Amino acid sequence: MYCTIEKEVLSRHFPKISLTVTNMNMSDNDDFGDNTLGKRITRYGKVSGNMSKLAITLAGEKYLGLNIEREEHASKLVKSLGNLKGPLMKVGQILATIPEALPKEYAEEFRQLQCNAPPMGWNFVRRRMKAELGSNWEKKFKTFEKEATAAASLGQVHRATSPDGKALACKLQYPDMHSAIDADLSQLKLIFSLYEKYDKSIKTTAIHNELSDRLREELDYKLEARYTKLYEYMLKDESNVHVAKIIDELSTDRLLTSTWMEGSPIMGYIDSDQETRSTLAMNMFRAWYTPLYKYGVIHGDPHMGNYNVRSDLSINLMDFGCVRVFPPSFIGGVIDLYHALQNSDFDLSAHAYKTWGFKDLSREQIETLNIWAKFLYGPILEDKTQPIGVVTEGIYGRDTAEKVHKKLKELGTVHVPREFVFMDRAALGLGSLFLHLKSEINWHRVFNELIDGFDVEKLQKDQDAALSKFGI
């Protein structure tokens, strides 16, 4: 009875949301065909079923006052989504970073949705490798492990060795991910429409567009190969950061082969001595922010499956499917806002937001956005050794985000520029890691050394040369 009432309420307030559910399943035996109608229907059914359950639950709470066991429901929902390979896993992470897009219990569960999906079986692997490298593909390797070493949202990695004994990593894309992205992004748009029905403080159109572009790029393994080479070039002077070398002759549109980089999970170091933990934090900082301030490029996916630690505490940086190239003027705005906050210069902060693409902001909106900016910039504003910040309710920055969001609700709608999706994601992801490491560094001096001599025109020149060099 409750379910029927909930659906009626949901359709009345959110008429565009589909409640169709299908029991069709994908298996290892699915073909690797194009964007077929049947596969899209399958994916739409699975995704909309999960998203509809979430929408119905939240609508039932909001409009009927039903008492929902949120933690239990959130756990089951996320487990279901984790078994459904595809970009929705990444979408869940993004949703968790938007204040009040989801209740806290759901945000916490979605935040943990990373790379725990079960891998595809050997039948899939064998067919994928044959399709990409030909029927004699096994002869191109000395060894090839049948079991995946890692399974992520869009593909899985197998360890192998070359005929001359070199350790390799082979990343295979899951079947029909184009259909998965179409279905998942369509459902994300519905979730955003649900969000905007009762909260008009933040427009999500640009966020959705940014996610769409970046997720579609992640399916282009040839582009990822070029990004990997770009990162090797940008970090060539960073002795404490390493990037794998792409094996072009063993890479295709849906297979990416590179040298294997041995390392340990960084969370294994959280109980190490202070010097070790701070060294790791510094190496991670350099890995992410040297490319940003020297070339206007950032690795947009800082979750723990994308890096590990060598025995000398240097960092192996991996998986360059989610890379964002920013206009040099945007990076100039980042530095302008830093100086604005340093000197309490309201006009300069207004200029920075305008440079980024914010439009028609009132003075009150700028002052409110500066609350969030002061949180993100806080560790680099004071010339002293200190930790990066504090964690509230398990999520780095959540209390500040909620404070800002509540104030923005009172002031009117803000159109957030799309560039902020992965800039914020990187900042919050790394900040959370630094908190786990309990690292203590003079972030002010590190940052100022990094931006010393910064010039927008020089950045434009260096960026153009680097992107041209690798055909990006």
XYZ file of C-alpha atoms in Angstrom:
472
model
C 0.000 0.000 0.000
C 2.791 2.410 0.941
C 4.527 1.675 -2.372
C 1.364 2.549 -4.345
C 0.874 5.801 -2.422
C 4.554 6.690 -2.802
C 4.386 6.193 -6.584
C 1.317 8.395 -6.822
C 3.022 11.140 -4.831
C 6.225 10.762 -6.813
C 4.481 10.964 -10.204
C 2.518 14.014 -9.075
C 5.592 15.967 -7.962
C 8.179 14.508 -10.346
C 6.252 13.408 -13.464
C 9.313 12.894 -15.654
C 10.787 10.104 -13.550
C 10.378 6.646 -15.065
C 9.330 3.848 -12.744
C 9.765 1.010 -15.235
C 11.725 -1.947 -13.933
C 12.932 -4.938 -15.931
C 14.547 -8.178 -14.850
C 16.697 -8.537 -17.971
C 20.351 -9.301 -17.145
C 23.718 -8.890 -18.847
C 26.196 -11.719 -18.611
C 29.673 -12.623 -19.832
C 28.045 -13.919 -23.003
C 26.785 -10.536 -24.218
C 28.097 -9.445 -27.600
C 30.385 -6.455 -28.003
C 27.997 -4.777 -30.445
C 27.219 -1.144 -31.004
C 24.701 0.945 -29.104
C 21.819 -1.467 -29.692
C 18.261 -0.744 -28.611
C 18.037 -4.003 -26.667
C 21.083 -3.219 -24.551
C 19.932 0.317 -23.886
C 16.552 -1.028 -22.736
C 18.317 -3.508 -20.462
C 20.454 -0.806 -18.905
C 17.599 1.689 -18.581
C 15.585 -0.955 -16.792
C 18.273 -1.797 -14.295
C 19.326 1.776 -13.596
C 15.847 3.256 -13.475
C 14.795 0.496 -11.111
C 17.507 1.467 -8.642
C 17.036 5.205 -9.094
C 13.266 4.910 -8.822
C 13.616 3.100 -5.492
C 15.728 5.980 -4.236
C 13.316 8.614 -5.579
C 10.278 6.809 -4.157
C 11.931 6.504 -0.760
C 12.898 10.177 -0.576
C 9.478 11.291 -1.846
C 7.780 9.057 0.703
C 9.758 10.697 3.486
C 9.224 14.230 2.220
C 5.548 14.155 1.324
C 4.100 11.350 3.440
C 6.256 11.590 6.512
C 7.118 7.893 6.270
C 9.788 6.588 8.609
C 12.481 5.110 6.368
C 15.427 3.123 7.721
C 17.851 5.204 5.695
C 21.107 3.451 6.586
C 19.772 0.003 5.693
C 18.108 1.226 2.502
C 21.193 3.199 1.430
C 23.462 0.210 1.994
C 21.262 -2.091 -0.108
C 20.923 0.487 -2.875
C 24.661 1.099 -3.138
C 25.405 -2.633 -3.084
C 23.009 -3.074 -5.986
C 24.619 -0.227 -7.918
C 28.092 -1.600 -7.221
C 27.186 -4.818 -9.010
C 25.913 -2.829 -11.992
C 29.106 -1.972 -13.862
C 29.354 1.386 -15.545
C 29.593 5.119 -14.943
C 26.832 5.176 -12.343
C 29.485 4.263 -9.785
C 31.274 7.530 -10.552
C 27.986 9.401 -10.715
C 27.233 8.211 -7.185
C 30.492 9.696 -5.972
C 29.659 13.048 -7.561
C 26.160 13.063 -6.055
C 27.720 12.559 -2.645
C 29.651 15.832 -2.995
C 26.590 18.028 -3.757
C 25.151 19.300 -0.455
C 21.609 18.060 0.209
C 21.322 16.329 -3.173
C 21.032 13.224 -1.003
C 20.442 12.666 2.708
C 23.646 12.149 4.689
C 23.186 8.399 4.989
C 23.007 8.026 1.203
C 25.846 10.468 0.578
C 28.123 8.480 2.890
C 27.302 5.179 1.166
C 27.649 6.681 -2.322
C 30.976 8.232 -1.321
C 32.340 4.729 -0.757
C 31.133 3.488 -4.147
C 34.453 3.063 -5.891
C 36.016 0.027 -7.511
C 34.484 -2.947 -5.713
C 32.438 -4.313 -8.612
C 32.989 -8.034 -9.265
C 35.102 -8.586 -12.415
C 33.858 -10.123 -15.648
C 34.831 -13.783 -16.136
C 37.355 -15.483 -18.384
C 34.899 -15.869 -21.262
C 34.647 -12.104 -21.526
C 38.413 -11.645 -21.208
C 39.220 -14.200 -23.892
C 36.747 -12.732 -26.372
C 37.808 -9.151 -25.664
C 41.486 -9.936 -26.168
C 40.763 -11.843 -29.406
C 38.639 -8.977 -30.717
C 41.348 -6.417 -29.952
C 44.594 -8.258 -30.763
C 43.498 -11.109 -33.030
C 43.107 -14.866 -32.639
C 46.784 -15.337 -31.765
C 46.668 -12.746 -28.980
C 48.086 -15.099 -26.328
C 51.326 -15.455 -28.305
C 51.921 -11.725 -27.806
C 52.430 -12.373 -24.069
C 54.707 -14.624 -22.079
C 52.040 -14.881 -19.379
C 48.536 -13.487 -18.938
C 46.679 -13.904 -15.644
C 43.083 -15.090 -15.993
C 41.941 -13.424 -12.776
C 41.601 -9.651 -12.785
C 43.765 -7.778 -10.287
C 41.320 -4.860 -10.158
C 37.735 -4.251 -11.310
C 36.571 -0.661 -11.690
C 33.490 1.058 -13.076
C 34.278 0.890 -16.796
C 36.876 -1.846 -17.078
C 39.132 -4.338 -15.326
C 42.893 -4.859 -15.171
C 44.834 -8.087 -15.753
C 48.479 -8.616 -15.019
C 50.650 -10.018 -17.822
C 54.280 -10.229 -18.954
C 55.764 -9.435 -22.350
C 57.820 -12.013 -24.266
C 60.991 -10.381 -22.893
C 59.693 -10.653 -19.319
C 58.502 -7.079 -18.732
C 55.601 -6.796 -16.250
C 52.473 -5.370 -17.905
C 49.010 -4.139 -16.926
C 46.192 -4.793 -19.433
C 42.997 -2.783 -18.923
C 39.973 -4.197 -20.746
C 36.825 -2.152 -21.250
C 33.551 -3.826 -20.267
C 31.092 -4.647 -23.058
C 28.725 -1.990 -24.377
C 29.766 0.830 -22.071
C 28.418 3.401 -24.541
C 24.903 2.127 -23.825
C 25.659 2.170 -20.104
C 26.722 5.810 -20.236
C 23.620 6.808 -22.225
C 21.361 5.102 -19.699
C 23.165 6.276 -16.578
C 23.434 9.897 -17.673
C 19.756 9.930 -18.557
C 18.897 8.717 -15.071
C 21.310 11.211 -13.528
C 19.403 13.988 -15.281
C 16.232 12.691 -13.625
C 17.887 12.646 -10.226
C 19.038 16.227 -10.757
C 15.514 17.229 -11.764
C 14.262 15.624 -8.556
C 16.831 17.656 -6.626
C 15.920 20.947 -8.314
C 12.179 20.441 -7.719
C 12.595 21.279 -4.066
C 15.931 23.106 -4.065
C 16.577 25.819 -6.632
C 19.753 27.254 -5.098
C 22.106 25.409 -7.486
C 21.480 24.750 -11.175
C 22.836 21.344 -12.170
C 22.784 21.601 -15.978
C 26.472 22.478 -16.288
C 27.371 19.744 -13.788
C 25.510 17.173 -15.884
C 27.166 18.410 -19.094
C 30.615 18.188 -17.526
C 29.999 14.661 -16.276
C 28.696 13.629 -19.698
C 31.782 14.860 -21.520
C 34.296 13.408 -19.077
C 32.558 10.011 -18.856
C 32.398 9.665 -22.624
C 36.097 10.525 -22.813
C 36.840 7.678 -20.406
C 35.710 5.186 -23.040
C 38.358 6.432 -25.467
C 41.414 4.373 -24.523
C 43.463 5.952 -27.306
C 42.828 9.338 -25.693
C 43.752 7.912 -22.302
C 47.011 6.631 -23.785
C 47.809 10.171 -24.973
C 46.896 11.596 -21.557
C 49.202 9.056 -19.903
C 52.086 10.182 -22.104
C 51.179 13.796 -21.362
C 51.399 13.145 -17.623
C 54.733 11.391 -17.998
C 55.945 14.551 -19.760
C 54.441 17.034 -17.275
C 55.893 15.158 -14.283
C 59.294 14.427 -15.827
C 61.078 16.585 -13.235
C 59.158 15.133 -10.282
C 61.410 12.314 -9.039
C 58.820 11.236 -6.449
C 55.988 10.662 -8.935
C 55.949 7.886 -11.545
C 53.740 7.256 -14.579
C 53.517 3.979 -16.505
C 54.716 3.716 -20.122
C 52.078 2.831 -22.721
C 52.732 -0.208 -24.930
C 51.227 1.077 -28.177
C 51.423 -2.201 -30.110
C 49.288 -3.901 -27.432
C 46.728 -1.085 -27.069
C 43.496 -0.418 -28.984
C 40.201 1.462 -28.572
C 39.093 -0.919 -25.805
C 42.380 -2.357 -24.538
C 45.073 -0.282 -22.841
C 48.396 -1.958 -22.062
C 51.133 -0.293 -20.022
C 54.067 -1.220 -17.845
C 53.098 -2.604 -14.435
C 53.977 -0.398 -11.451
C 54.429 -2.213 -8.152
C 53.228 -0.460 -5.022
C 51.264 -0.667 -1.792
C 47.967 1.009 -0.790
C 48.585 4.388 0.805
C 46.192 3.643 3.679
C 48.724 1.094 4.902
C 50.834 4.044 6.013
C 48.324 5.866 8.229
C 50.006 4.524 11.382
C 53.539 5.359 10.211
C 55.684 8.068 11.777
C 54.949 11.749 11.126
C 57.801 12.232 8.661
C 56.636 9.300 6.510
C 53.034 10.464 6.443
C 53.957 14.046 5.589
C 56.335 12.858 2.853
C 53.520 10.888 1.251
C 51.182 13.872 1.451
C 53.794 16.096 -0.186
C 54.345 13.606 -3.006
C 50.602 13.372 -3.622
C 50.318 17.162 -3.608
C 53.055 17.438 -6.234
C 51.484 14.676 -8.344
C 48.180 16.540 -8.598
C 49.104 20.208 -8.511
C 52.328 20.470 -10.503
C 50.428 19.675 -13.741
C 47.618 22.054 -12.740
C 49.708 25.170 -12.146
C 52.350 24.468 -14.806
C 50.065 23.217 -17.589
C 46.446 23.808 -16.500
C 45.704 20.063 -16.332
C 44.294 18.020 -13.438
C 43.726 14.331 -12.766
C 40.026 14.374 -11.897
C 39.763 11.028 -10.115
C 41.809 10.914 -6.879
C 40.290 7.729 -5.421
C 42.692 5.209 -3.945
C 42.603 2.754 -6.842
C 44.408 5.323 -8.992
C 47.694 5.512 -7.099
C 49.915 3.470 -4.819
C 53.196 3.845 -2.935
C 56.656 2.510 -3.760
C 59.078 1.334 -1.083
C 60.927 4.683 -1.252
C 57.597 6.515 -0.576
C 57.349 7.853 -4.125
C 53.914 7.705 -5.796
C 52.734 5.627 -8.748
C 50.016 7.670 -10.487
C 47.631 5.618 -12.667
C 44.428 5.640 -14.715
C 44.229 8.796 -16.816
C 40.728 8.320 -18.175
C 39.379 11.267 -16.185
C 41.595 14.255 -17.010
C 40.457 17.882 -17.183
C 42.234 20.582 -19.199
C 41.412 24.097 -17.977
C 41.699 27.401 -19.833
C 44.779 29.241 -18.482
C 42.486 32.123 -17.441
C 40.702 29.706 -15.080
C 43.999 28.919 -13.325
C 44.671 32.647 -13.169
C 41.327 32.990 -11.394
C 42.377 30.349 -8.850
C 45.443 32.395 -7.964
C 43.505 35.679 -8.008
C 41.056 34.285 -5.477
C 43.944 33.157 -3.280
C 45.314 36.700 -3.185
C 41.805 38.110 -2.694
C 41.246 35.959 0.387
C 44.733 36.754 1.651
C 44.135 40.498 1.464
C 40.348 40.610 2.057
C 39.990 42.095 -1.421
C 36.309 41.771 -2.329
C 36.698 43.244 -5.831
C 39.452 40.784 -6.723
C 37.360 37.849 -5.488
C 34.450 39.095 -7.613
C 36.823 39.262 -10.590
C 37.981 35.685 -9.938
C 34.426 34.316 -9.902
C 33.633 36.231 -13.097
C 36.754 34.777 -14.728
C 35.523 31.301 -13.824
C 32.159 31.878 -15.490
C 29.868 32.802 -12.586
C 27.305 35.318 -13.818
C 25.272 38.059 -12.158
C 26.408 37.270 -8.612
C 25.199 39.604 -5.900
C 27.530 40.848 -3.198
C 25.854 38.487 -0.711
C 26.342 35.496 -3.035
C 30.023 36.330 -3.494
C 30.488 36.642 0.263
C 28.773 33.267 0.700
C 30.923 31.597 -1.954
C 33.945 33.034 -0.178
C 33.021 30.967 2.890
C 33.533 27.825 0.803
C 36.664 29.322 -0.783
C 38.175 30.091 2.624
C 37.581 26.467 3.598
C 39.377 25.132 0.506
C 42.167 27.723 0.625
C 42.460 27.719 4.420
C 45.624 25.585 4.750
C 47.599 27.775 2.302
C 46.565 31.146 3.737
C 48.654 30.889 6.925
C 52.434 30.635 6.920
C 52.749 27.781 9.407
C 53.037 24.011 9.594
C 49.586 22.520 10.118
C 47.223 19.691 9.157
C 44.951 20.197 6.165
C 41.773 20.514 8.271
C 39.194 18.446 10.137
C 36.607 15.850 9.168
C 32.961 16.364 10.151
C 30.494 13.468 10.074
C 32.926 11.364 8.080
C 33.017 13.620 5.005
C 35.680 16.263 4.479
C 34.097 19.694 4.132
C 30.493 18.584 4.609
C 29.634 20.974 7.438
C 31.039 23.975 5.539
C 29.294 22.901 2.331
C 25.956 22.640 4.141
C 26.408 26.072 5.713
C 27.160 27.618 2.318
C 24.336 25.755 0.637
C 21.799 26.858 3.230
C 22.802 30.484 2.738
C 22.687 30.211 -1.064
C 19.129 28.869 -0.781
C 18.124 32.174 0.769
C 19.907 34.280 -1.862
C 18.688 32.743 -5.121
C 19.976 30.420 -7.819
C 23.676 30.098 -8.606
C 24.761 28.586 -11.925
C 27.906 26.637 -11.073
C 30.450 26.557 -13.943
C 31.141 23.044 -15.171
C 34.884 23.265 -14.474
C 34.173 23.044 -10.745
C 32.954 19.443 -10.839
C 36.387 17.864 -11.040
C 38.339 20.730 -9.490
C 36.301 20.375 -6.296
C 36.408 16.602 -6.520
C 40.210 16.604 -6.650
C 40.531 19.138 -3.815
C 38.126 17.276 -1.535
C 39.532 13.843 -2.424
C 43.099 14.860 -1.692
C 42.085 16.817 1.398
C 40.375 13.728 2.772
C 43.503 11.658 2.121
C 45.745 14.205 3.839
C 43.455 14.085 6.858
C 43.711 10.292 7.021
C 47.498 10.619 6.895
C 47.406 13.288 9.628
C 50.061 15.061 7.584
C 51.470 18.357 8.871
C 53.099 20.600 6.277
C 53.579 24.306 5.703
C 51.096 24.297 2.824
C 51.463 28.064 2.433
C 55.125 27.815 1.460
C 54.580 24.763 -0.754
C 51.813 26.522 -2.676
C 53.684 29.803 -3.057
C 56.768 27.996 -4.365
C 54.541 26.246 -6.902
C 52.955 29.450 -8.234
C 56.099 31.580 -8.050
C 56.413 33.499 -11.318
C 53.003 32.372 -12.550
C 51.959 34.045 -15.782
C 48.775 33.284 -17.727
C 50.426 33.847 -21.100
C 53.326 31.530 -20.255
C 50.867 28.885 -19.065
C 48.971 29.205 -22.366
C 52.184 28.726 -24.325
C 53.327 25.728 -22.262
C 49.883 24.141 -22.359
C 49.550 24.547 -26.120
C 52.981 22.991 -26.682
C 52.303 20.028 -24.380
C 48.854 19.240 -25.773
C 50.109 19.564 -29.348
C 53.030 17.252 -28.623
C 50.650 14.416 -27.740
C 47.852 15.187 -30.166
C 45.326 16.337 -27.555
